[in-house]
XYZ file of C-alpha atoms in Angstrom:
576
model
C 176.729 108.097 44.871
C 177.646 104.466 45.330
C 178.196 103.850 49.059
C 181.828 103.333 50.017
C 182.739 99.670 50.454
C 179.358 98.278 49.382
C 180.988 95.723 47.059
C 182.573 94.119 50.109
C 179.301 93.821 51.995
C 176.423 91.343 52.057
C 173.005 91.399 53.716
C 170.795 88.933 55.579
C 167.150 89.914 55.920
C 164.993 88.051 58.447
C 161.411 87.998 57.198
C 159.991 88.557 53.711
C 157.106 90.791 54.682
C 156.857 94.273 53.190
C 159.624 95.610 55.442
C 162.047 92.855 54.415
C 161.254 93.179 50.723
C 161.571 96.962 50.933
C 164.967 96.624 52.635
C 166.149 94.328 49.831
C 164.854 96.797 47.217
C 166.629 99.777 48.802
C 169.855 97.757 49.095
C 169.673 97.116 45.345
C 168.362 100.491 44.158
C 170.011 103.015 46.466
C 172.749 100.954 48.105
C 173.792 99.500 44.723
C 174.492 96.154 46.377
C 174.585 93.187 44.021
C 171.439 91.062 44.340
C 173.263 87.788 44.888
C 174.793 89.282 48.055
C 171.313 89.761 49.565
C 169.737 86.785 51.378
C 166.108 86.810 52.535
C 165.272 84.231 55.217
C 161.553 83.435 55.532
C 159.856 81.023 57.950
C 156.854 80.401 55.668
C 156.815 78.674 52.297
C 156.066 81.931 50.438
C 156.892 85.628 50.817
C 154.639 88.530 51.763
C 154.212 88.284 55.521
C 150.991 90.028 56.539
C 150.466 91.400 53.001
C 148.547 88.375 51.908
C 145.733 87.248 49.691
C 145.802 83.646 48.621
C 143.832 80.913 46.931
C 143.935 77.766 49.064
C 142.976 74.598 47.213
C 141.235 73.154 50.266
C 139.569 76.278 51.680
C 139.228 78.812 48.842
C 140.058 82.525 48.950
C 141.683 83.836 52.131
C 142.488 87.405 53.132
C 143.441 88.228 56.713
C 143.015 91.961 56.220
C 143.214 94.883 53.831
C 145.619 97.806 53.593
C 144.351 101.363 53.843
C 146.803 103.654 52.083
C 146.837 107.409 51.507
C 148.606 109.948 49.275
C 151.220 110.928 51.861
C 152.863 107.563 52.426
C 156.105 109.137 51.295
C 158.483 106.156 51.504
C 155.941 103.612 50.228
C 155.430 105.540 47.005
C 159.170 106.232 46.774
C 159.678 102.461 46.760
C 156.982 101.596 44.232
C 158.010 104.283 41.733
C 160.893 101.893 40.979
C 158.976 98.603 40.790
C 157.630 97.670 37.323
C 153.957 96.790 37.078
C 153.183 93.178 36.209
C 150.285 94.222 33.957
C 152.090 97.091 32.221
C 155.892 96.688 32.321
C 156.369 100.194 30.862
C 154.764 101.665 33.979
C 155.650 101.446 37.648
C 153.379 100.057 40.353
C 153.038 103.663 41.559
C 151.925 104.825 38.089
C 149.372 102.024 37.946
C 148.134 102.786 41.467
C 147.860 106.534 40.831
C 145.943 106.174 37.584
C 143.551 103.641 39.110
C 142.676 105.748 42.151
C 142.329 108.916 40.104
C 139.863 107.182 37.780
C 138.054 105.344 40.596
C 138.388 107.428 43.783
C 137.429 106.163 47.201
C 134.135 107.337 48.662
C 131.899 105.580 51.176
C 128.143 106.023 50.977
C 127.535 103.830 54.027
C 130.306 104.216 56.588
C 128.217 103.087 59.593
C 125.011 101.080 59.782
C 122.749 99.912 62.592
C 119.394 98.177 63.078
C 120.013 95.607 60.339
C 121.297 97.736 57.510
C 119.946 101.195 58.302
C 122.108 104.264 57.882
C 123.330 105.992 61.032
C 121.031 109.049 61.581
C 124.003 111.202 62.610
C 126.213 110.011 59.726
C 128.899 112.572 58.962
C 128.641 114.323 62.334
C 131.579 113.696 64.670
C 129.285 114.325 67.719
C 132.147 115.577 69.876
C 131.214 117.528 72.997
C 133.386 120.487 74.080
C 134.782 118.217 76.807
C 135.746 115.569 74.237
C 137.402 118.151 71.981
C 139.393 119.418 74.952
C 140.519 115.864 75.753
C 141.741 115.463 72.157
C 143.698 118.706 72.358
C 145.105 117.772 75.773
C 146.385 114.448 74.435
C 148.075 116.050 71.433
C 149.745 118.613 73.712
C 151.126 115.899 76.036
C 154.730 114.823 75.264
C 155.217 111.142 74.393
C 157.439 110.582 77.412
C 154.493 111.395 79.695
C 152.218 108.796 78.100
C 154.221 105.672 78.936
C 151.979 102.611 79.411
C 148.825 104.776 79.432
C 145.664 103.480 77.784
C 143.223 105.401 75.616
C 140.422 105.015 78.171
C 142.704 106.545 80.788
C 143.005 109.828 78.897
C 139.492 109.988 77.413
C 136.111 110.038 79.179
C 132.852 108.478 78.039
C 132.074 111.782 76.283
C 134.773 110.976 73.767
C 134.321 107.184 73.652
C 130.598 107.602 72.865
C 131.220 109.975 69.948
C 130.960 109.216 66.249
C 134.566 110.407 65.978
C 135.730 107.487 68.102
C 133.461 105.083 66.227
C 134.905 106.170 62.876
C 138.464 106.355 64.193
C 138.581 103.078 66.112
C 136.958 100.985 63.388
C 139.089 102.525 60.635
C 142.397 102.000 62.451
C 141.457 99.054 64.772
C 141.997 100.897 68.061
C 140.524 99.398 71.236
C 139.690 101.536 74.324
C 142.526 99.825 76.229
C 145.123 100.433 73.492
C 148.137 102.724 73.708
C 147.395 106.406 74.315
C 150.894 107.117 72.979
C 150.046 105.531 69.645
C 146.654 107.282 69.592
C 148.467 110.608 69.921
C 150.783 109.718 67.035
C 147.799 108.842 64.864
C 146.049 112.122 65.688
C 149.117 114.092 64.683
C 149.950 111.939 61.645
C 146.450 111.906 60.162
C 144.883 115.178 61.284
C 144.573 116.080 57.584
C 141.970 113.298 57.266
C 139.602 114.396 60.036
C 137.237 115.927 57.469
C 136.931 112.613 55.595
C 136.501 110.148 58.471
C 132.862 109.551 57.581
C 133.328 109.093 53.822
C 136.852 107.576 53.603
C 137.650 109.699 50.538
C 141.237 110.052 51.753
C 142.010 106.345 51.272
C 143.647 104.621 48.309
C 143.420 100.934 47.389
C 145.104 98.473 45.043
C 143.370 96.855 42.077
C 143.586 93.344 43.513
C 144.518 92.023 46.947
C 147.819 93.388 48.196
C 149.688 90.148 47.590
C 148.972 90.212 43.874
C 149.152 93.995 43.446
C 152.187 94.831 45.620
C 154.098 91.746 46.774
C 154.276 89.835 43.485
C 155.766 92.793 41.537
C 158.322 93.301 44.349
C 159.325 89.627 44.281
C 159.698 89.608 40.492
C 161.858 92.751 40.661
C 164.105 91.325 43.392
C 164.454 87.926 41.736
C 165.397 89.656 38.479
C 168.227 91.321 40.401
C 169.447 88.001 41.760
C 168.267 88.384 45.373
C 168.367 85.004 47.147
C 165.235 83.729 48.942
C 165.310 80.834 51.401
C 161.927 79.635 52.657
C 160.849 77.309 55.497
C 163.615 78.894 57.554
C 163.314 79.739 61.235
C 165.935 82.152 62.552
C 166.292 81.040 66.157
C 168.825 83.570 67.372
C 171.306 86.195 66.291
C 174.320 86.351 68.562
C 175.520 89.916 69.094
C 178.796 91.113 70.583
C 177.793 94.059 72.788
C 181.205 94.741 74.316
C 183.050 98.074 74.231
C 179.888 100.112 73.676
C 179.258 98.732 70.180
C 176.908 96.072 68.828
C 178.105 93.642 66.175
C 176.008 90.701 64.950
C 178.409 87.734 64.876
C 176.293 84.659 64.120
C 172.880 83.619 62.831
C 171.444 80.370 64.210
C 168.707 79.031 61.937
C 166.757 75.951 60.961
C 165.861 75.326 57.303
C 163.554 72.445 56.391
C 164.224 70.970 59.835
C 168.024 71.137 59.548
C 170.011 73.356 61.924
C 172.662 75.649 60.510
C 174.902 78.540 61.567
C 176.026 81.557 59.518
C 179.136 83.378 60.753
C 179.111 87.149 60.317
C 181.570 90.041 60.150
C 180.902 93.773 60.301
C 180.527 93.662 56.507
C 177.533 91.313 56.849
C 174.488 93.498 57.474
C 171.554 91.950 59.316
C 167.996 93.328 59.095
C 165.570 91.748 61.580
C 161.781 91.857 61.363
C 161.140 91.495 65.098
C 157.656 90.298 66.038
C 154.654 89.758 63.761
C 150.942 90.526 63.972
C 150.031 87.508 61.846
C 152.370 85.025 63.521
C 150.605 81.830 64.675
C 147.501 82.415 62.536
C 145.115 79.471 62.456
C 142.215 78.852 60.070
C 138.802 77.258 60.324
C 136.302 76.464 57.601
C 132.566 76.527 56.975
C 131.792 74.152 59.812
C 134.748 74.608 62.165
C 136.003 77.652 64.068
C 139.655 78.643 63.771
C 141.604 76.992 66.615
C 142.702 79.449 69.291
C 145.560 77.350 70.689
C 148.937 78.509 69.426
C 152.634 78.661 70.187
C 154.557 81.908 70.512
C 156.012 81.712 66.999
C 159.469 82.193 65.504
C 159.526 85.968 65.092
C 158.612 86.496 68.750
C 161.056 83.861 70.000
C 163.838 85.484 67.977
C 163.035 88.902 69.439
C 163.010 87.411 72.951
C 166.433 85.859 72.371
C 167.798 89.158 71.090
C 166.263 91.131 73.970
C 168.070 88.937 76.483
C 171.382 90.158 75.080
C 170.929 93.923 75.388
C 168.393 96.364 76.873
C 168.514 98.387 73.647
C 166.839 95.527 71.778
C 163.463 96.256 73.378
C 160.887 94.394 75.415
C 158.862 91.926 73.309
C 156.775 90.751 76.278
C 155.013 94.135 76.317
C 153.484 93.265 72.948
C 152.996 89.499 72.873
C 152.022 88.741 76.476
C 148.949 89.709 78.537
C 146.866 90.623 75.494
C 143.266 91.336 76.643
C 140.739 88.602 75.886
C 138.407 91.216 74.432
C 140.906 92.220 71.694
C 140.191 91.740 68.016
C 141.560 88.342 66.957
C 139.118 87.023 64.332
C 138.600 87.976 60.709
C 136.858 86.032 57.990
C 136.830 85.781 54.208
C 133.319 85.392 52.801
C 133.100 84.183 49.211
C 129.605 84.649 47.785
C 128.928 82.315 44.885
C 125.971 84.189 43.368
C 124.026 87.464 43.638
C 121.624 86.350 46.365
C 123.049 88.935 48.796
C 123.934 91.626 46.251
C 120.771 93.775 46.700
C 121.360 94.116 50.448
C 124.993 95.142 49.955
C 124.183 97.599 47.171
C 121.435 99.216 49.248
C 124.122 100.184 51.784
C 127.067 100.904 49.484
C 125.052 102.445 46.623
C 127.602 100.903 44.254
C 127.357 98.275 41.518
C 129.310 95.299 42.856
C 130.189 94.063 39.367
C 131.327 97.398 37.924
C 134.978 96.942 38.886
C 134.769 100.084 41.015
C 135.716 100.006 44.680
C 132.630 99.043 46.687
C 132.807 100.081 50.357
C 136.018 102.178 50.160
C 137.121 100.764 53.497
C 135.183 99.429 56.461
C 131.430 99.492 56.936
C 131.042 99.441 60.712
C 127.988 98.131 62.560
C 127.371 100.402 65.533
C 124.938 98.164 67.427
C 126.940 94.953 66.919
C 128.093 93.285 70.131
C 131.279 92.310 68.297
C 131.634 95.794 66.785
C 131.472 93.837 63.553
C 132.494 95.369 60.259
C 133.073 94.400 56.656
C 134.942 95.657 53.623
C 134.483 94.930 49.927
C 137.267 95.974 47.589
C 137.232 96.170 43.836
C 135.865 92.974 42.338
C 137.554 90.873 41.177
C 139.692 90.922 44.309
C 141.697 87.972 42.979
C 142.785 87.650 39.362
C 141.471 84.089 39.228
C 138.091 84.989 40.749
C 135.075 83.813 38.749
C 132.514 86.317 37.445
C 129.825 84.995 39.792
C 132.031 85.249 42.903
C 132.252 88.163 45.331
C 134.871 88.305 48.100
C 134.025 90.074 51.362
C 136.272 90.598 54.391
C 134.675 90.643 57.871
C 136.179 91.342 61.293
C 135.026 91.934 64.863
C 136.861 94.243 67.256
C 135.378 92.722 70.439
C 136.034 89.037 71.089
C 134.503 88.615 74.552
C 130.762 89.030 73.831
C 128.120 86.861 72.127
C 126.839 88.001 68.744
C 123.437 89.577 68.131
C 122.211 86.769 65.866
C 124.677 83.983 66.673
C 124.747 83.514 70.446
C 128.485 82.843 70.602
C 131.711 84.758 71.014
C 133.296 85.452 67.653
C 136.249 83.210 68.580
C 133.848 80.251 68.900
C 132.157 80.692 65.521
C 132.408 78.560 62.423
C 132.684 80.153 59.015
C 128.965 79.756 58.394
C 128.206 81.444 61.715
C 130.463 84.412 60.903
C 128.566 84.733 57.646
C 125.179 84.454 59.377
C 126.024 87.271 61.798
C 127.107 89.486 58.892
C 123.985 88.704 56.844
C 121.801 89.584 59.819
C 123.420 92.988 60.270
C 123.165 93.980 56.591
C 119.420 93.334 56.616
C 118.948 89.875 55.097
C 115.600 88.449 56.372
C 116.250 86.014 59.202
C 114.430 83.157 57.469
C 116.917 83.304 54.571
C 120.149 83.674 56.540
C 120.990 80.056 57.276
C 120.366 78.868 53.715
C 122.495 81.640 52.199
C 125.404 81.067 54.603
C 125.406 77.319 53.993
C 124.565 77.110 50.282
C 125.432 80.440 48.658
C 128.646 81.309 50.482
C 131.877 79.893 51.820
C 133.449 81.611 54.826
C 136.932 80.956 56.208
C 137.670 82.210 59.757
C 141.199 83.265 60.682
C 142.394 83.548 64.277
C 145.269 86.029 64.664
C 146.328 86.189 68.338
C 148.686 89.154 67.850
C 146.783 91.214 65.275
C 146.507 94.331 67.485
C 149.757 93.841 69.394
C 151.187 96.956 67.713
C 148.770 98.951 69.861
C 149.559 97.413 73.231
C 150.301 100.128 75.842
C 154.008 100.848 75.823
C 156.661 103.267 76.976
C 159.695 104.676 75.223
C 162.341 101.973 74.842
C 159.936 99.050 74.543
C 160.596 99.010 70.800
C 164.225 98.961 69.663
C 165.492 101.813 67.538
C 165.776 100.953 63.846
C 169.539 101.093 64.288
C 170.375 100.792 67.994
C 173.053 103.125 69.304
C 176.501 101.677 68.614
C 175.258 99.067 66.129
C 177.667 98.362 63.304
C 175.738 95.819 61.265
C 172.377 95.112 62.958
C 169.079 96.894 62.319
C 165.424 96.297 63.201
C 162.716 96.772 60.576
C 158.940 96.611 60.557
C 156.276 97.892 62.909
C 157.953 96.789 66.142
C 160.999 98.976 65.452
C 161.048 102.578 66.665
C 161.214 105.565 64.349
C 160.097 109.136 65.065
C 156.563 110.410 64.464
C 155.267 107.759 62.088
C 152.437 105.361 62.959
C 152.482 101.572 63.175
C 149.937 99.246 61.542
C 150.688 100.921 58.202
C 152.514 99.910 55.054
C 154.351 103.221 55.314
C 155.907 102.297 58.663
C 157.220 99.017 57.255
C 158.873 100.756 54.321
C 160.134 103.743 56.332
C 161.975 101.569 58.850
C 163.486 99.545 56.005
C 164.700 102.658 54.217
C 166.090 104.157 57.424
C 167.904 100.912 58.246
C 169.514 100.551 54.804
C 170.496 104.201 54.503
C 172.028 104.228 57.983
C 174.041 100.996 57.814
C 175.286 101.702 54.276
C 175.632 105.455 54.775
C 173.558 106.099 51.650
C 173.870 109.743 50.625
C 170.142 110.394 50.375
C 167.656 111.612 52.968
C 164.741 109.476 54.129
C 161.622 111.499 53.165
C 160.177 113.238 56.211
C 156.898 112.023 57.695
C 154.170 114.193 56.174
C 153.998 117.338 58.305
C 150.238 117.746 58.617
C 150.526 118.451 62.353
C 152.743 121.470 61.587
C 150.551 122.951 58.854
C 148.408 125.773 60.256
C 145.898 125.327 57.400
C 145.394 121.668 58.286
C 145.070 122.458 61.985
C 142.446 125.142 61.421
C 140.488 122.874 59.108
C 140.639 120.113 61.739
C 139.311 122.518 64.390
C 136.400 123.386 62.099
C 135.359 119.731 61.787
C 136.088 118.789 65.409
C 133.808 121.623 66.549
C 130.931 120.357 64.429
C 131.576 122.671 61.441
C 130.991 125.798 63.532
C 132.415 129.175 62.683
C 134.345 130.953 65.423
C 131.436 133.296 66.114
C 129.167 130.280 66.708
C 131.409 128.650 69.294
C 130.125 129.411 72.789
C 132.758 131.178 74.872
C 132.670 132.809 78.329
C 132.179 136.587 78.291
C 135.854 137.522 78.860
C 137.103 135.159 76.148
C 134.479 136.538 73.776
C 135.801 140.074 74.357
C 139.351 138.905 73.643
C 138.160 137.161 70.475
C 136.458 140.369 69.313
C 139.705 142.322 69.744
C 141.675 139.648 67.867
C 139.172 139.676 64.988
C 139.585 143.427 64.672
C 143.381 143.091 64.586
C 143.442 140.438 61.858
C 140.781 142.049 59.652
C 142.099 142.381 56.126
C 145.211 140.305 56.812
C 146.546 136.977 55.556
C 145.455 135.375 58.843
C 141.856 136.312 58.068
C 142.251 134.693 54.640
C 143.471 131.467 56.240
C 140.549 131.419 58.682
C 138.103 131.929 55.817
C 139.723 129.136 53.786
C 139.214 126.854 56.794
C 135.536 127.951 57.021
C 136.134 129.337 60.516
C 135.023 132.791 59.305
């Protein structure tokens, strides 16, 4: 049903990342708001936010990261079922994505390497001790309210942090040992259905090209066709909110467009959706012979959040996420463009895939266990850019530890030029040392990117540090993106961006449709039993060592369930 009074309303969306574009799409599709009443305000000269992939005339191809998606991103796929594909207008982006990943499924043949390109001897084994398994279970059983400001290395011992499980988990999701234990718990509950595929990444789904071309461009074309208004080079400095009488009403937007200050007056019929904070704010770039500068200002999205937070406690605490970030955190990624097949044999030896077949190559990260930087790389389907030449291959590299010198390049990753990032990668994939310098300089071009806030989503936090999507009492103001708070879902995902946008639009417009529930893997007894099987090293119940009394109890239980549905479930999970 068309929401009551929607024809009298307008919307201002701060930020044109995925959350902002999703909010605009839901306003049009489900809120039935006219497009010309929707205004997107973006500080950069182009949309997309962190969902980027761009050709820069001076530097070449640049990607700051890649998006790992999975079948149960319920709101993401709900959005893209309505967005026409650019390559096949008769199909949706979701259709296109589904067909592609069904035909070319993800599977990693080289999830972890060490000793210059050698496969990990324990590949596929989670190597969790009974103590580590118990620590995992203890964390899941702890309520969120009891994990405020706790770090992962405060709830896990070295038993866990030395396991393959942690190596797979941390490098797949970009967790650091000092990251939020609260967020770690959410991830464990949200993705427990993927524990059996951590070592082969078969659960992941990827776009045909970089996410800007495959996801953002179709969204922009759809929104522009509906008349949605985009204003670029616009910094929203503050949103003044009347917080009297127990309600919250956004009254004024202070902004600067192309250097000119302006003010927009608001009423309760003017809905405001704020992307507060940004992981790619203040990104700087280097080139082949220069590192990316590490000096940076706070950035508009953070300053806006700070100005909002000063007005009401319900608007969160941005300093928890953008201040006091550990020096050791991941901050550097690089885009390596190979201009010929000089390195191809070394990559194919690890991935066991033909780089020029059009099939996905690494299916996610290849992590280097013995790298001082905890270096990793990912190679998506090639071409990764539509304009990419046949002889070019685009590789993304990143290092989770920024405070240690490399194994080949005796520098911290933050101090490295593009060529040096490439050299370190070539060393770890097994290229002979006498060839490394020539290949990095003459057969590749590498662009470093410094992202000071890239893991700020994972900073230790407590409840209330992120504002609710729609704060209590708010009439026309909502927060969207990964620094807004919604139940159960996990940040650093495309799903979280879209979920918060959908929740914000449906709440402020009173849309008569439910937001799809977060996938309930943590409540599915089949999933939980299967997870136990893999966490315990693929042991059957009878093979798990138990004290004598517990073994007697187990024997009695087995007798009771013999021939029942419970026994069937245990057999399906390989526990019997």
